[in-house]
Structures are given as C-alpha cells and as structure tokens.
Amino acid sequence: MPKLWPLLLLLLVCLPVACSTPPLDDDDSVGQWAQYVIEKAPPRRDLLNACEWAVVQAGFPPAARDETRGSVTSGWDTKLQPYSKKGRRFQGILKVVDNPDGEGLILKSRVIAERNMEVNDTMNPAAAEWERIDDEPARARILMQHVLSQLHITG
C-alpha cells in the first residue's frame, strides 16, 4: 500500500493540468467561417487528407487531425515584429460536416488571428502575450481554395 501513495499523489497533481487544456476553437457559432457545399464529395477520410495537404500548401505549420470532429487544425503561423503590438500569429481550421439537406458535405474554413501584446521583448516567441483579434476571412477563403483545387473544384 505505501507504494501506491506516490502514484496517487502524481495523479492528483496531474489531473487539474489535464482538465485545464483549452478546447479546440472550432465552434461554428464563433468566428468568421467560409463554407462551400461539395455536392459530389469524396469519402470523408479523403477530404480530410486533402485538408491536411491544403494547410501546408497555404503556408501553415502541419496540422492536427480530429477524425471524430471532422476537423483539421493547423499549427500557429507566427509572424513576430520588432514593433510593439505588431506581431501576429494565425491558425487555420478546416471542418467537414454533413449537409443538412442530405446531399454531399459542407467544407468550412476559418483563420484565427492573434496579436502580440508584449511591449519589450517583441521578437522572443517565449515572451509573447497573445490577444485574440478579428478572424481573417480572406485567408480562410484562400485556405478553402487550396482544398477545392485538390478536388478539381472551381469555387
């Protein structure tokens, strides 16, 4: 029994950290989403593969794929600047959802933007203090177009 106490203590210390992980920011009711209805859609797996390639082609770091949500979320594309509050970072999200009309799938795209609020050490990514700003709808449409071009669809 005494050997279990360190494990129990470790579990109690790690549990709050695991529960505080921020949720994926892909809620359809939040942000500016671009969308396109794909009437003759390929299988969802193939469409998610195309989304992963599109993220890289659009200049984002490699993506994390979530099969159950039908989403692909890129890493942060960070653009630091030497001037205060001018640094930006961007994250692309692509989602594949069922069309409520029953025909095909809906492809949704969003690009989240944040600015660096750090005043003194603006070029240090570890010191950055990120604040959410308005989404980038033009970049979201470009990201979506990368997917559509792989499917040979002109949007």
CSV table of C-alpha atoms in Angstrom, one decimal:
chain,number,residue,atom,x,y,z
A,1,MET,CA,0.0,0.0,0.0
A,2,PRO,CA,2.8,2.6,0.7
A,3,LYS,CA,4.0,2.3,-2.9
A,4,LEU,CA,0.6,3.5,-4.2
A,5,TRP,CA,0.8,6.9,-2.4
A,6,PRO,CA,3.3,8.4,-4.8
A,7,LEU,CA,1.2,7.3,-7.8
A,8,LEU,CA,-2.0,8.7,-6.2
A,9,LEU,CA,-0.2,12.0,-5.4
A,10,LEU,CA,1.0,12.2,-9.0
A,11,LEU,CA,-2.5,11.6,-10.3
A,12,LEU,CA,-3.9,14.3,-8.1
A,13,VAL,CA,-1.2,16.8,-9.3
A,14,CYS,CA,-1.6,16.0,-13.0
A,15,LEU,CA,-5.4,15.8,-13.1
A,16,PRO,CA,-6.1,19.6,-12.9
A,17,VAL,CA,-3.5,20.3,-15.6
A,18,ALA,CA,-5.1,17.7,-17.9
A,19,CYS,CA,-8.6,19.3,-17.3
A,20,SER,CA,-7.4,22.8,-18.0
A,21,THR,CA,-6.3,22.1,-21.6
A,22,PRO,CA,-8.2,24.7,-23.7
A,23,PRO,CA,-10.8,23.2,-26.1
A,24,LEU,CA,-10.4,23.2,-29.8
A,25,ASP,CA,-11.6,26.6,-31.1
A,26,ASP,CA,-13.8,25.2,-33.9
A,27,ASP,CA,-17.2,26.1,-32.7
A,28,ASP,CA,-19.3,27.0,-35.8
A,29,SER,CA,-21.2,29.8,-34.0
A,30,VAL,CA,-18.0,31.7,-33.1
A,31,GLY,CA,-15.8,33.4,-35.7
A,32,GLN,CA,-16.0,34.1,-39.4
A,33,TRP,CA,-16.3,30.8,-41.3
A,34,ALA,CA,-16.2,30.5,-45.1
A,35,GLN,CA,-18.1,27.5,-46.4
A,36,TYR,CA,-18.6,25.5,-49.6
A,37,VAL,CA,-21.1,22.8,-50.3
A,38,ILE,CA,-19.5,19.8,-52.1
A,39,GLU,CA,-22.3,18.0,-53.8
A,40,LYS,CA,-20.4,15.0,-55.1
A,41,ALA,CA,-18.0,14.7,-52.2
A,42,PRO,CA,-15.3,12.1,-51.9
A,43,PRO,CA,-15.2,10.0,-48.8
A,44,ARG,CA,-14.7,12.0,-45.6
A,45,ARG,CA,-11.3,10.4,-45.0
A,46,ASP,CA,-10.0,11.5,-48.4
A,47,LEU,CA,-11.4,15.0,-47.9
A,48,LEU,CA,-9.6,15.3,-44.5
A,49,ASN,CA,-6.4,14.2,-46.3
A,50,ALA,CA,-6.9,17.0,-48.8
A,51,CYS,CA,-7.4,19.4,-45.9
A,52,GLU,CA,-4.1,18.4,-44.3
A,53,TRP,CA,-2.3,19.0,-47.5
A,54,ALA,CA,-4.1,22.3,-48.0
A,55,VAL,CA,-2.9,23.6,-44.7
A,56,VAL,CA,0.7,23.0,-45.6
A,57,GLN,CA,0.2,24.4,-49.1
A,58,ALA,CA,-1.3,27.6,-47.6
A,59,GLY,CA,1.8,28.2,-45.6
A,60,PHE,CA,0.6,27.0,-42.1
A,61,PRO,CA,2.6,24.6,-40.0
A,62,PRO,CA,1.5,20.9,-40.2
A,63,ALA,CA,-2.0,20.2,-38.9
A,64,ALA,CA,-3.6,18.1,-36.2
A,65,ARG,CA,-6.4,15.9,-37.5
A,66,ASP,CA,-9.5,15.0,-35.5
A,67,GLU,CA,-11.5,12.3,-37.2
A,68,THR,CA,-14.4,12.4,-34.8
A,69,ARG,CA,-15.0,16.1,-35.2
A,70,GLY,CA,-14.1,16.0,-38.9
A,71,SER,CA,-11.6,18.8,-38.5
A,72,VAL,CA,-8.0,19.7,-39.3
A,73,THR,CA,-6.4,22.4,-37.2
A,74,SER,CA,-3.0,23.9,-38.3
A,75,GLY,CA,-0.2,24.9,-36.0
A,76,TRP,CA,0.3,28.6,-35.4
A,77,ASP,CA,1.9,30.6,-38.2
A,78,THR,CA,3.8,33.2,-36.2
A,79,LYS,CA,5.0,36.5,-37.7
A,80,LEU,CA,6.9,38.4,-35.0
A,81,GLN,CA,7.7,42.1,-35.5
A,82,PRO,CA,10.2,44.4,-33.8
A,83,TYR,CA,7.4,46.9,-33.0
A,84,SER,CA,5.0,46.7,-30.1
A,85,LYS,CA,1.6,45.1,-30.8
A,86,LYS,CA,2.5,44.5,-34.5
A,87,GLY,CA,3.4,40.8,-34.3
A,88,ARG,CA,0.7,38.4,-35.4
A,89,ARG,CA,0.0,34.7,-35.5
A,90,PHE,CA,-2.6,32.7,-37.4
A,91,GLN,CA,-4.2,29.3,-37.2
A,92,GLY,CA,-6.2,27.7,-39.9
A,93,ILE,CA,-9.2,25.4,-39.2
A,94,LEU,CA,-10.9,23.2,-41.8
A,95,LYS,CA,-14.1,21.3,-40.9
A,96,VAL,CA,-16.1,18.7,-42.9
A,97,VAL,CA,-19.7,18.4,-41.8
A,98,ASP,CA,-22.7,16.7,-43.2
A,99,ASN,CA,-25.1,18.8,-45.3
A,100,PRO,CA,-28.4,19.1,-43.5
A,101,ASP,CA,-30.1,18.9,-47.0
A,102,GLY,CA,-28.7,15.3,-47.2
A,103,GLU,CA,-26.7,16.0,-50.4
A,104,GLY,CA,-22.9,15.9,-50.1
A,105,LEU,CA,-20.8,17.5,-47.4
A,106,ILE,CA,-20.1,21.1,-46.3
A,107,LEU,CA,-16.5,22.3,-46.1
A,108,LYS,CA,-15.9,25.1,-43.6
A,109,SER,CA,-12.8,27.2,-43.2
A,110,ARG,CA,-11.6,29.7,-40.6
A,111,VAL,CA,-8.4,31.5,-39.8
A,112,ILE,CA,-7.9,32.7,-36.3
A,113,ALA,CA,-5.7,35.7,-35.7
A,114,GLU,CA,-3.9,36.9,-32.6
A,115,ARG,CA,-1.6,39.9,-31.9
A,116,ASN,CA,1.4,40.0,-29.7
A,117,MET,CA,0.8,42.4,-26.8
A,118,GLU,CA,4.4,42.2,-25.5
A,119,VAL,CA,6.0,45.6,-25.3
A,120,ASN,CA,9.6,45.0,-24.5
A,121,ASP,CA,10.7,41.6,-25.9
A,122,THR,CA,8.7,41.6,-29.1
A,123,MET,CA,10.9,39.2,-31.1
A,124,ASN,CA,11.0,36.5,-28.4
A,125,PRO,CA,8.3,33.9,-29.0
A,126,ALA,CA,8.5,32.7,-25.4
A,127,ALA,CA,7.8,36.1,-24.1
A,128,ALA,CA,4.8,36.8,-26.4
A,129,GLU,CA,1.5,37.6,-24.9
A,130,TRP,CA,-1.2,36.8,-27.4
A,131,GLU,CA,-4.5,38.5,-27.7
A,132,ARG,CA,-7.3,37.4,-30.0
A,133,ILE,CA,-8.3,39.8,-32.8
A,134,ASP,CA,-10.7,39.5,-35.7
A,135,ASP,CA,-10.6,36.5,-37.9
A,136,GLU,CA,-9.0,36.6,-41.3
A,137,PRO,CA,-11.9,35.8,-43.7
A,138,ALA,CA,-9.8,36.4,-46.9
A,139,ARG,CA,-7.1,34.0,-45.7
A,140,ALA,CA,-9.9,31.5,-44.8
A,141,ARG,CA,-11.2,31.6,-48.4
A,142,ILE,CA,-7.7,31.1,-49.7
A,143,LEU,CA,-7.2,28.1,-47.4
A,144,MET,CA,-10.5,26.6,-48.6
A,145,GLN,CA,-9.5,27.2,-52.2
A,146,HIS,CA,-6.4,25.0,-51.6
A,147,VAL,CA,-8.7,22.2,-50.7
A,148,LEU,CA,-11.1,22.7,-53.6
A,149,SER,CA,-8.2,22.8,-56.1
A,150,GLN,CA,-7.0,19.4,-54.9
A,151,LEU,CA,-10.6,18.1,-55.6
A,152,HIS,CA,-10.5,19.8,-59.0
A,153,ILE,CA,-13.5,22.0,-58.0
A,154,THR,CA,-13.5,25.7,-59.0
A,155,GLY,CA,-15.2,27.7,-56.2
